[in-house]
Short mmCIF file of C-alpha atoms in Angstrom, two decimals:
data_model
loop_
_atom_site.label_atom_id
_atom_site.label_comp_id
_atom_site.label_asym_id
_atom_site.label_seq_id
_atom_site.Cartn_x
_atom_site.Cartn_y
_atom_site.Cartn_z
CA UNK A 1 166.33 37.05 80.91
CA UNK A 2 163.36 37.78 82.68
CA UNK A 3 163.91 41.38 82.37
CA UNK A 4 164.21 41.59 79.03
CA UNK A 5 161.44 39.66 78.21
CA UNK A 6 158.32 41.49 80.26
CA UNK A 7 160.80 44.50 78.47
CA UNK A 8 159.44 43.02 74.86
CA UNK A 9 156.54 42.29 76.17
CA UNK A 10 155.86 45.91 77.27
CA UNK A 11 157.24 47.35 74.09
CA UNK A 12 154.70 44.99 71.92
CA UNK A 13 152.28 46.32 74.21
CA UNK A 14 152.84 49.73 73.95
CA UNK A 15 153.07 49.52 70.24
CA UNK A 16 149.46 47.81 69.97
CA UNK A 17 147.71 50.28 72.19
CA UNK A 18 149.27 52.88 70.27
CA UNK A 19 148.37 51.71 66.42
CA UNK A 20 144.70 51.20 68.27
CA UNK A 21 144.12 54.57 69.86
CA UNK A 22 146.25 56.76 67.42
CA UNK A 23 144.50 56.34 64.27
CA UNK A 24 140.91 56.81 65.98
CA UNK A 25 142.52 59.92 67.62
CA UNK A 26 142.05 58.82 70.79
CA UNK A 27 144.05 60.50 73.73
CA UNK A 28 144.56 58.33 77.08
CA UNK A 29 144.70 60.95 79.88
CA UNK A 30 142.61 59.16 82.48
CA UNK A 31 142.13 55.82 83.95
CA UNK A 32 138.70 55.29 81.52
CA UNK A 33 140.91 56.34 78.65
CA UNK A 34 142.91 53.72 79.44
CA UNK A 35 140.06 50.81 79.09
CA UNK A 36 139.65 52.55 75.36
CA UNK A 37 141.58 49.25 73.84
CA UNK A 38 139.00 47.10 75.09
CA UNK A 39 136.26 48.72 73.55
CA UNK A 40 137.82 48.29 70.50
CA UNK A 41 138.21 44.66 70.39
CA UNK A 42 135.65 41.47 69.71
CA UNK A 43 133.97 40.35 73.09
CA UNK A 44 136.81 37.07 73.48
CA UNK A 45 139.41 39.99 73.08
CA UNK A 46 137.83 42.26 75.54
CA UNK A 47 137.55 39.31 77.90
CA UNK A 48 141.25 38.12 77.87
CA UNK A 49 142.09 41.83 78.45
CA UNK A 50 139.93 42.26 81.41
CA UNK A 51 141.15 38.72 82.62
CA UNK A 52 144.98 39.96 82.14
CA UNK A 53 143.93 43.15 83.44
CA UNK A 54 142.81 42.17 86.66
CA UNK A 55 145.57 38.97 87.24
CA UNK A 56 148.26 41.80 86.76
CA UNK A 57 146.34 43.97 89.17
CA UNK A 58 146.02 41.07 92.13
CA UNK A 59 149.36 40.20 91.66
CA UNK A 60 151.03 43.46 92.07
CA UNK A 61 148.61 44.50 94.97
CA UNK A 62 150.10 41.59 96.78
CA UNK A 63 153.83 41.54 95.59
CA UNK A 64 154.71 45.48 95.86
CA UNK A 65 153.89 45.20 99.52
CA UNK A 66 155.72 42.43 100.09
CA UNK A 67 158.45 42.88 98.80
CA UNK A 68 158.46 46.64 100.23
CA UNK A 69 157.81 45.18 103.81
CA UNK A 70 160.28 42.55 103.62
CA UNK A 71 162.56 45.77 102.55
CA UNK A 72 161.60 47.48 105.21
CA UNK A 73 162.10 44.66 107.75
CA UNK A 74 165.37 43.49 106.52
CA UNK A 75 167.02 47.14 106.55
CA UNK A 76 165.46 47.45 110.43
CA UNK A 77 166.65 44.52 111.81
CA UNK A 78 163.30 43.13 112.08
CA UNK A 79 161.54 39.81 111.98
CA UNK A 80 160.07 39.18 108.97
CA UNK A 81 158.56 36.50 107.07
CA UNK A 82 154.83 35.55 106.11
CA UNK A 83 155.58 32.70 108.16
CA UNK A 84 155.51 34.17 111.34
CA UNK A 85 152.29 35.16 113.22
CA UNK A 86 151.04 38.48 114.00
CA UNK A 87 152.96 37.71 117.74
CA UNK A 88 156.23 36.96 116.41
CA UNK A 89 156.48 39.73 113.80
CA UNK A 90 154.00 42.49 114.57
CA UNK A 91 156.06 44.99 112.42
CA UNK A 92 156.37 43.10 109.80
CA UNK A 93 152.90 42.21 109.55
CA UNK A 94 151.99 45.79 110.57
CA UNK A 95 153.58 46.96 107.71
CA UNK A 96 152.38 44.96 104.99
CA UNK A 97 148.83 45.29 106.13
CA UNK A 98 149.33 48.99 106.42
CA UNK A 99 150.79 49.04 103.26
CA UNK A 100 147.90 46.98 101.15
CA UNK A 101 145.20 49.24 102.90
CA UNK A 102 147.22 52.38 101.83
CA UNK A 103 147.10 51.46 98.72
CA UNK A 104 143.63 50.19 98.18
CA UNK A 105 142.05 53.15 100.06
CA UNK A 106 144.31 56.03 97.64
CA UNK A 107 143.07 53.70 94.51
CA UNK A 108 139.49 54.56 96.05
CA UNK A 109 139.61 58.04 96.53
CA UNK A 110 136.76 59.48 93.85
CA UNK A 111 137.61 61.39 91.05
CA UNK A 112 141.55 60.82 91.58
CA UNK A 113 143.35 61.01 88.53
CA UNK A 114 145.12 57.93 88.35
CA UNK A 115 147.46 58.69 85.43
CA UNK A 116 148.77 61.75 87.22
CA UNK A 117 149.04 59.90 90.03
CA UNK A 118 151.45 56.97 87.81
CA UNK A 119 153.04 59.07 86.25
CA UNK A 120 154.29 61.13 89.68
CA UNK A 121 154.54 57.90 91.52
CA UNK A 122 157.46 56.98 88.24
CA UNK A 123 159.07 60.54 88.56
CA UNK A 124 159.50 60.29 92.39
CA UNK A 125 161.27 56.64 91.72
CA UNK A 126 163.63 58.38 89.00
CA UNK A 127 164.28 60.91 91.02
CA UNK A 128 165.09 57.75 94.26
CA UNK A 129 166.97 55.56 91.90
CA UNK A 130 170.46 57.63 92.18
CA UNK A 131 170.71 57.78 95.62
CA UNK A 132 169.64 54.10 95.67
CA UNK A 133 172.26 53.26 93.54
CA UNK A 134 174.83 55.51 95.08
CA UNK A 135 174.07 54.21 98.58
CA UNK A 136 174.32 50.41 97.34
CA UNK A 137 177.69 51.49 95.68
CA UNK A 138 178.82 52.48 98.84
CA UNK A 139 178.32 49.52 100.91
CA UNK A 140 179.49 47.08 97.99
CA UNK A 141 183.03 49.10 98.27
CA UNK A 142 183.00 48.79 102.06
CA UNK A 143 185.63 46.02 102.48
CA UNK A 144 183.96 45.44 106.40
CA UNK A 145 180.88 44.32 104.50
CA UNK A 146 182.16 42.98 101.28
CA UNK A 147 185.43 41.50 102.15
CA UNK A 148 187.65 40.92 99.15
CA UNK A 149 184.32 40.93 97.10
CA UNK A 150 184.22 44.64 96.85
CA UNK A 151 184.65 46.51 93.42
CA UNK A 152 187.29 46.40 91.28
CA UNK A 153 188.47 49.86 89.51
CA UNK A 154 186.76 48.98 85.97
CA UNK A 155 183.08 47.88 87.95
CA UNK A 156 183.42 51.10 90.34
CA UNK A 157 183.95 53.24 87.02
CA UNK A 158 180.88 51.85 85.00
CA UNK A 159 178.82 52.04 88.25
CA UNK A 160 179.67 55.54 89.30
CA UNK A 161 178.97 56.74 85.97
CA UNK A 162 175.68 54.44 84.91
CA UNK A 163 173.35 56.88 86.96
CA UNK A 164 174.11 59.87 84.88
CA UNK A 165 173.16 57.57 81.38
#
């Protein structure tokens, strides 16, 4: 349900910015393109957008590390956990401060075009997602793994085909 709502949410968005920016003929092809809604709003709007804009921001700099260490870690054989000290997970913490610094110091690079940047960053993770998918569809039909849990014929069909959609 989640899902589907930050999916509404996003569409309501996208339809907004769009009936904003079209009829001024304004083209968002860079990051201060971008902040173009805000300068069309009253000063409470531009301040709840700014506010939402930078709560998203914090909370994604902090989860998409996290949850890409904690990947990491568990695929590794690792300890993991923000739990542990630096002593009893160094990799774990390695990663995930390696990862946040990455991150902050390629959103710092001057003059980097940031769209470009999304937009590759969204093309490399279609390009991922059907070997993800077909790699997770192979260890859910691995009865040493699975057990009597694996796939039936109907799932396995609607699975192997729902990458190609």
């Amino acid at each position: 349900m989640g899902t589907i709502s930050a999916g509404v949410v996003a569409v309501f968005i996208i339809i907004a910015t769009a009936a904003t920016l079209y009829p001024r003929h304004i083209a968002v092809n860079t990051a201060a393109a971008a902040a173009a809604p805000g300068a069309l709003c009253r000063p409470l709007c531009r301040g709840a957008l700014r506010h939402r804009a930078a709560g998203a921001s914090l909370l994604a700099a902090g989860v998409l590390p996290l949850a890409t260490t904690y990947m990491l870690s568990e695929a590794l054989g690792f300890e993991r956990g923000v739990s542990h000290s630096w002593a009893e997970a160094p990799i774990f913490m390695g990663t995930f401060t390696g990862l946040i610094v990455l991150g902050a110091g390629i959103a710092l690079i001057p003059g980097l075009p940031l769209i470009q940047v999304l937009v590759g960053v969204y093309v490399l993770n279609g390009l991922l997602l059907p070997v993800e998918l077909f790699a997770i569809l192979r260890l859910v039909n691995d009865p040493e793994i699975m057990g009597d849990q694996v796939n039936g014929r109907f799932y396995n069909v609607v699975a192997w085909e729902s990458p190609w959609w």
